[in-house]
């Protein structure tokens, strides 16, 4: 028999468009959650990255997690400290930890082996009590930051960038290294020194930047006091006050472009928001109510049409480019869905608990349908239900009417090729 996941009803987006723009509040792309029962480490995950061949690496309280798509492995640092950041560059996986920075590579047996780079720090650099929260690639160099300093690793030495205290976000924009902080605003690295970032044709000064992201010729940044902005081709455009207020209230933590028009915002209080720059609206929302395991987003990575999230409790994968949206029955009232029918402009769902009508973004139970419904068939412009108590059909008032009872129930209806207007019952 036809059967769908007990908690997920999957319908093509093309069919959903008839419900209007509000469907985003109850329909989401596929969400797959991962917990400590899956990966056998700690709840808290701080950062996430994905290699070119699809291997997922997660910075976890217990160490570095590696997920191949079928199995999880945990690799601990020699000093057993929390890993705060991760970046994949070629065959190397760079990680930042407490007073520790280095990279991992596969050994001859396929296990990850760690190499510390601490000995590359210049002698006058003291990294006492520093934790490294972000790593980015800039040209041939690896840039990583703590709250105390930003450092540059050129393959031969690690040197600190002068006056780089308090940087909260680093981005690479049109080949330029952009550093954002709460007290100095937006700066760029030029000839080894930090200088104020110069906006063309703009005199505004932004001082309290908590987050940034870039995509080709677009730079997003969020000012704690003034909200979100997009800088492109010498022009600054502010996000709508409504979304800026939402990001302020829900505490924006991470931002990443999905393409030139879509940005994923990871918040501390309410999961992920997908914002469309073209029509200036929230296109999708993902939080605990809509299926996310946890509302606190600590890391984001977009690759291969999937958005990976490092969470305060677990991790998740969102099928951003999937052609399907999913309805989550969080309360479990719907039960297991066995069939779906589109009848007279409405969706009907056959469940092991009865028949449900989906109309105007609302799911309602059809009275009189209690029991297991196996199938829905439209015969001679009439909707019939394969019910465990007999022959049922839907009348003009959206109520289920029983024609007669059967001891074994009806599993389906089939046209009789030898007799017009008669049908065979599967019992």
XYZ file of C-alpha atoms in Angstrom:
427
model
C 0.000 0.000 0.000
C 1.000 3.632 -0.485
C 2.522 5.029 2.673
C 4.212 8.282 3.726
C 6.369 9.101 6.730
C 4.209 9.270 9.837
C 5.183 12.839 10.681
C 5.976 14.300 7.280
C 3.725 15.049 4.362
C 5.750 15.875 1.272
C 4.113 17.786 -1.557
C 5.601 19.359 -4.675
C 6.195 23.104 -4.455
C 4.268 23.639 -7.668
C 1.119 22.364 -5.982
C 1.681 24.460 -2.891
C 1.850 27.762 -4.732
C -1.930 27.837 -4.864
C -1.967 28.368 -1.087
C -0.228 31.748 -1.318
C 2.848 33.199 0.340
C 1.940 32.240 3.898
C 2.806 28.552 3.434
C 6.354 29.203 4.621
C 5.117 29.291 8.194
C 3.984 25.670 8.189
C 5.894 24.115 5.283
C 9.667 23.774 5.345
C 12.375 22.134 3.305
C 13.500 18.736 4.558
C 15.266 18.924 7.922
C 17.481 16.070 9.145
C 18.590 16.377 12.773
C 21.629 14.735 14.372
C 22.079 14.271 18.121
C 24.616 12.741 20.493
C 22.861 9.407 19.930
C 24.054 9.648 16.309
C 27.593 10.972 16.690
C 28.548 9.955 20.271
C 30.197 13.182 21.382
C 28.937 16.286 23.197
C 25.700 18.194 22.585
C 27.373 21.483 21.710
C 28.758 22.091 18.214
C 30.544 25.385 17.476
C 31.452 25.332 13.811
C 30.907 23.294 10.656
C 32.482 22.880 7.222
C 32.090 20.504 4.266
C 34.862 19.284 1.973
C 34.644 19.215 -1.816
C 33.841 15.498 -1.677
C 30.981 16.006 0.770
C 32.630 15.020 4.065
C 31.235 17.046 6.984
C 33.530 18.292 9.754
C 32.133 19.709 13.003
C 33.870 21.533 15.857
C 32.500 19.833 18.954
C 33.117 20.184 22.694
C 34.762 16.748 22.640
C 36.890 17.280 19.528
C 36.535 17.093 15.747
C 33.599 15.170 14.291
C 33.776 13.662 10.818
C 30.615 12.536 9.021
C 30.847 10.642 5.742
C 27.110 10.471 5.151
C 26.905 6.964 6.570
C 29.126 6.997 9.669
C 30.403 9.350 12.357
C 33.875 9.489 13.917
C 35.279 11.598 16.743
C 38.920 12.725 16.843
C 40.176 14.332 20.044
C 42.970 16.866 20.416
C 46.024 15.768 22.426
C 45.061 18.232 25.182
C 41.368 17.150 25.026
C 40.146 20.768 24.689
C 36.999 22.093 23.043
C 37.282 22.810 19.317
C 35.663 26.171 18.506
C 36.245 26.545 14.756
C 36.895 24.443 11.649
C 37.858 25.102 8.019
C 38.613 22.618 5.224
C 41.359 23.672 2.796
C 42.258 20.980 0.274
C 43.247 17.845 2.173
C 43.820 19.746 5.437
C 41.215 20.448 8.127
C 42.195 23.465 10.231
C 40.787 23.769 13.743
C 41.004 26.385 16.471
C 40.838 25.570 20.150
C 41.954 26.890 23.541
C 45.567 28.038 23.227
C 45.849 25.690 20.265
C 45.771 25.988 16.477
C 46.633 23.379 13.846
C 45.387 21.065 11.147
C 44.312 17.465 10.581
C 45.107 15.130 7.690
C 44.301 11.522 6.889
C 46.985 9.013 7.815
C 47.682 5.774 5.939
C 44.736 4.120 7.683
C 42.182 6.841 6.910
C 42.202 8.269 10.420
C 42.700 11.959 11.047
C 46.094 12.869 12.481
C 46.668 16.247 14.150
C 49.572 18.636 13.626
C 49.892 21.597 15.977
C 51.075 24.889 14.505
C 51.752 26.583 17.833
C 55.518 26.572 17.217
C 54.930 28.876 14.215
C 53.714 31.720 16.398
C 56.164 34.597 16.498
C 58.085 34.798 19.740
C 56.415 38.041 20.818
C 52.944 36.532 20.384
C 51.482 35.174 23.594
C 48.276 33.231 23.161
C 47.587 32.646 26.829
C 43.855 32.186 27.465
C 42.987 32.737 23.789
C 40.420 30.623 21.965
C 40.175 30.706 18.189
C 36.591 31.212 17.006
C 36.842 31.674 13.244
C 39.116 30.555 10.415
C 39.047 31.851 6.803
C 41.260 31.420 3.762
C 42.631 34.604 2.188
C 44.739 33.951 -0.886
C 47.458 31.516 0.140
C 47.143 32.464 3.806
C 45.012 31.146 6.639
C 43.461 33.848 8.847
C 42.122 32.976 12.278
C 40.864 35.027 15.160
C 40.307 35.043 18.874
C 38.625 37.873 20.732
C 42.084 39.209 21.579
C 43.800 39.127 18.177
C 43.567 38.161 14.517
C 46.435 36.047 13.177
C 47.886 35.294 9.753
C 49.495 31.952 8.876
C 51.509 32.058 5.638
C 52.857 28.514 5.806
C 56.102 29.573 7.478
C 55.105 31.666 10.473
C 52.091 32.917 12.386
C 51.989 36.653 12.965
C 49.383 38.816 14.635
C 47.670 41.624 12.751
C 48.350 44.876 14.647
C 45.442 46.468 16.526
C 43.049 43.599 15.757
C 41.527 43.215 19.207
C 37.803 42.684 19.552
C 37.094 41.509 15.983
C 33.786 39.606 15.826
C 33.624 38.659 12.144
C 35.970 38.201 9.173
C 34.969 38.054 5.503
C 36.786 37.998 2.178
C 35.171 40.535 -0.180
C 36.483 40.948 -3.740
C 39.835 39.627 -2.573
C 40.016 42.059 0.349
C 40.137 40.875 3.958
C 37.313 42.579 5.865
C 37.344 42.667 9.681
C 34.363 43.829 11.715
C 34.263 44.851 15.366
C 32.006 46.521 17.878
C 34.145 49.566 18.542
C 35.912 50.257 15.233
C 33.295 49.167 12.723
C 34.479 47.810 9.353
C 38.174 47.662 8.502
C 40.279 46.014 5.811
C 43.798 44.662 5.817
C 46.093 46.666 3.565
C 49.866 46.138 3.477
C 49.753 44.323 6.799
C 47.821 47.093 8.584
C 44.159 47.644 9.366
C 42.534 50.662 7.772
C 38.911 51.890 7.790
C 36.945 50.307 4.969
C 36.062 52.985 2.437
C 32.547 52.911 1.031
C 32.247 54.585 -2.329
C 29.751 57.442 -2.499
C 28.803 57.022 1.135
C 29.591 59.106 4.215
C 27.861 56.962 6.805
C 29.983 55.547 9.560
C 29.261 52.116 10.970
C 30.863 51.415 14.336
C 29.116 48.479 15.972
C 29.368 45.567 13.534
C 28.580 42.126 14.948
C 28.325 40.016 11.777
C 29.315 40.004 8.111
C 29.184 37.774 5.037
C 30.164 38.118 1.387
C 29.225 36.664 -1.991
C 31.057 37.768 -5.125
C 30.451 41.542 -5.291
C 28.044 41.708 -2.338
C 28.956 42.399 1.266
C 26.426 42.008 4.082
C 27.053 43.497 7.498
C 24.925 44.018 10.581
C 25.322 47.062 12.766
C 24.106 46.504 16.320
C 22.429 49.909 16.393
C 21.465 50.533 12.769
C 20.494 47.086 11.444
C 21.493 45.134 8.347
C 23.008 46.465 5.123
C 24.114 45.243 1.702
C 27.068 46.928 -0.010
C 27.263 46.354 -3.770
C 28.893 48.293 -6.606
C 29.534 51.301 -4.429
C 25.999 51.460 -3.114
C 24.707 50.705 0.372
C 21.161 49.365 0.745
C 19.595 48.835 4.158
C 17.452 45.820 4.922
C 13.840 46.525 5.786
C 13.469 47.790 9.375
C 11.239 44.813 10.167
C 13.892 42.170 9.394
C 16.595 44.211 11.117
C 14.440 44.383 14.226
C 13.814 40.635 14.085
C 17.552 39.940 13.794
C 18.210 42.246 16.713
C 15.558 40.661 18.929
C 16.425 37.082 17.989
C 20.169 37.889 18.242
C 21.904 37.368 14.915
C 24.927 35.112 15.378
C 25.903 33.850 11.909
C 25.182 34.920 8.339
C 25.979 33.163 5.068
C 24.954 33.776 1.449
C 23.206 30.889 -0.300
C 23.367 32.668 -3.657
C 23.305 36.261 -4.887
C 19.748 36.814 -3.618
C 19.381 34.584 -0.556
C 21.026 34.950 2.859
C 20.751 32.496 5.743
C 20.661 34.178 9.150
C 21.503 31.981 12.138
C 20.133 33.341 15.394
C 20.636 32.564 19.045
C 16.947 32.543 20.000
C 14.922 31.347 16.997
C 16.825 29.174 14.538
C 17.468 30.049 10.883
C 15.820 32.648 8.659
C 16.258 32.593 4.876
C 15.978 36.169 3.606
C 15.316 37.060 -0.027
C 17.105 40.272 -1.009
C 15.198 40.565 -4.269
C 11.711 40.830 -2.761
C 12.963 41.801 0.718
C 11.072 39.138 2.614
C 11.661 36.078 4.783
C 11.353 33.178 2.357
C 11.675 30.340 4.872
C 12.039 29.939 8.621
C 13.489 26.967 10.471
C 13.156 26.701 14.228
C 12.283 24.136 16.851
C 8.562 24.504 16.240
C 9.076 23.699 12.552
C 11.363 20.707 13.108
C 14.803 22.070 14.024
C 16.354 20.238 16.969
C 17.538 23.434 18.645
C 16.998 27.181 18.170
C 20.577 28.332 18.854
C 22.706 28.423 15.690
C 26.458 28.429 16.328
C 27.720 27.622 12.828
C 26.501 27.551 9.206
C 27.804 26.038 5.963
C 26.137 25.860 2.559
C 27.330 23.302 0.041
C 25.724 21.070 -2.568
C 22.253 22.538 -2.107
C 22.266 21.762 1.612
C 22.549 24.086 4.592
C 24.430 22.501 7.493
C 23.933 23.938 10.974
C 26.055 23.515 14.083
C 23.661 23.819 17.012
C 23.932 24.407 20.720
C 22.357 20.968 20.986
C 23.167 18.772 18.004
C 23.488 19.491 14.293
C 21.166 19.500 11.322
C 20.982 19.448 7.540
C 18.381 21.472 5.632
C 17.640 20.568 2.008
C 17.652 24.150 0.731
C 17.563 23.218 -2.974
C 15.067 20.379 -2.628
C 12.006 20.681 -4.927
C 9.789 19.638 -2.023
C 8.401 21.257 1.084
C 7.441 19.321 4.194
C 4.577 19.657 6.614
C 5.537 18.635 10.139
C 2.851 17.153 12.353
C 4.551 18.094 15.618
C 1.711 16.895 17.847
C 1.360 13.554 16.102
C -2.415 13.892 15.632
C -2.258 13.126 11.931
C -0.617 9.762 12.403
C 0.701 7.773 9.430
C -0.337 9.132 6.025
C -1.215 6.420 3.494
C -2.565 8.408 0.568
C -3.265 11.925 -0.715
C -5.968 13.110 -3.117
C -6.610 16.508 -4.685
C -10.382 16.699 -5.009
C -12.495 19.724 -5.934
C -9.692 22.166 -5.171
C -8.833 20.653 -1.783
C -6.271 18.189 -0.429
C -7.477 15.107 1.435
C -5.174 12.915 3.489
C -5.803 9.262 4.305
C -4.378 8.380 7.704
C -4.474 5.515 10.146
C -6.568 7.799 12.370
C -9.084 8.924 9.728
C -9.549 11.431 6.900
C -8.120 14.958 7.031
C -8.858 18.020 4.939
C -6.110 20.511 4.158
C -7.462 23.910 3.157
C -6.146 27.473 3.509
C -3.065 26.288 5.388
C -5.184 24.513 7.985
C -5.480 20.807 8.678
C -8.874 19.630 9.946
C -10.356 16.248 10.742
C -13.321 15.036 8.676
C -15.997 13.964 11.124
C -17.243 10.428 10.840
C -13.997 9.124 9.350
C -12.549 7.625 12.525
C -10.513 4.542 11.781
C -7.821 3.407 9.382
C -8.072 4.743 5.821
C -5.851 2.901 3.347
C -6.487 4.693 0.084
C -8.288 7.532 -1.664
C -9.743 7.016 -5.151
C -11.654 9.409 -7.391
C -14.140 7.425 -9.462
C -16.800 9.076 -11.631
C -15.936 12.430 -10.011
C -16.608 10.997 -6.554
C -14.040 10.556 -3.779
C -14.060 7.077 -2.225
C -12.111 5.998 0.841
C -10.610 2.591 1.460
C -11.682 2.333 5.113
C -11.205 -0.526 7.551
C -14.935 -0.431 8.398
C -16.392 -0.614 4.907
C -17.296 1.459 1.858
C -17.137 5.220 2.389
C -17.470 8.237 0.094
C -17.338 11.989 0.588
C -20.607 13.882 0.236
C -21.073 17.495 -0.861
C -20.723 18.802 2.715
C -17.189 17.429 3.196
C -18.554 14.681 5.392
C -17.789 11.006 5.042
C -20.776 8.766 4.406
C -20.792 4.991 4.755
C -22.560 2.835 2.193
C -22.140 -0.505 3.911
C -19.905 -2.342 6.328
C -17.385 -5.090 5.578
C -15.724 -7.352 8.076
C -12.265 -6.967 6.564
C -12.435 -3.359 5.383
C -11.741 -1.932 1.925
C -8.163 -1.361 0.748
C -8.919 0.173 -2.641
C -11.340 0.701 -5.510
C -10.827 -0.295 -9.138
C -12.842 0.305 -12.285
C -14.581 -2.795 -13.653
C -13.494 -3.101 -17.316
C -16.496 -5.292 -18.167
C -19.260 -3.262 -16.554
C -19.672 0.478 -16.955
C -20.220 2.494 -13.727
C -19.320 -0.486 -11.558
C -16.202 -0.998 -9.473
C -14.203 -3.744 -7.856
C -13.259 -3.556 -4.181
C -9.965 -4.669 -2.742
C -10.815 -6.228 0.634
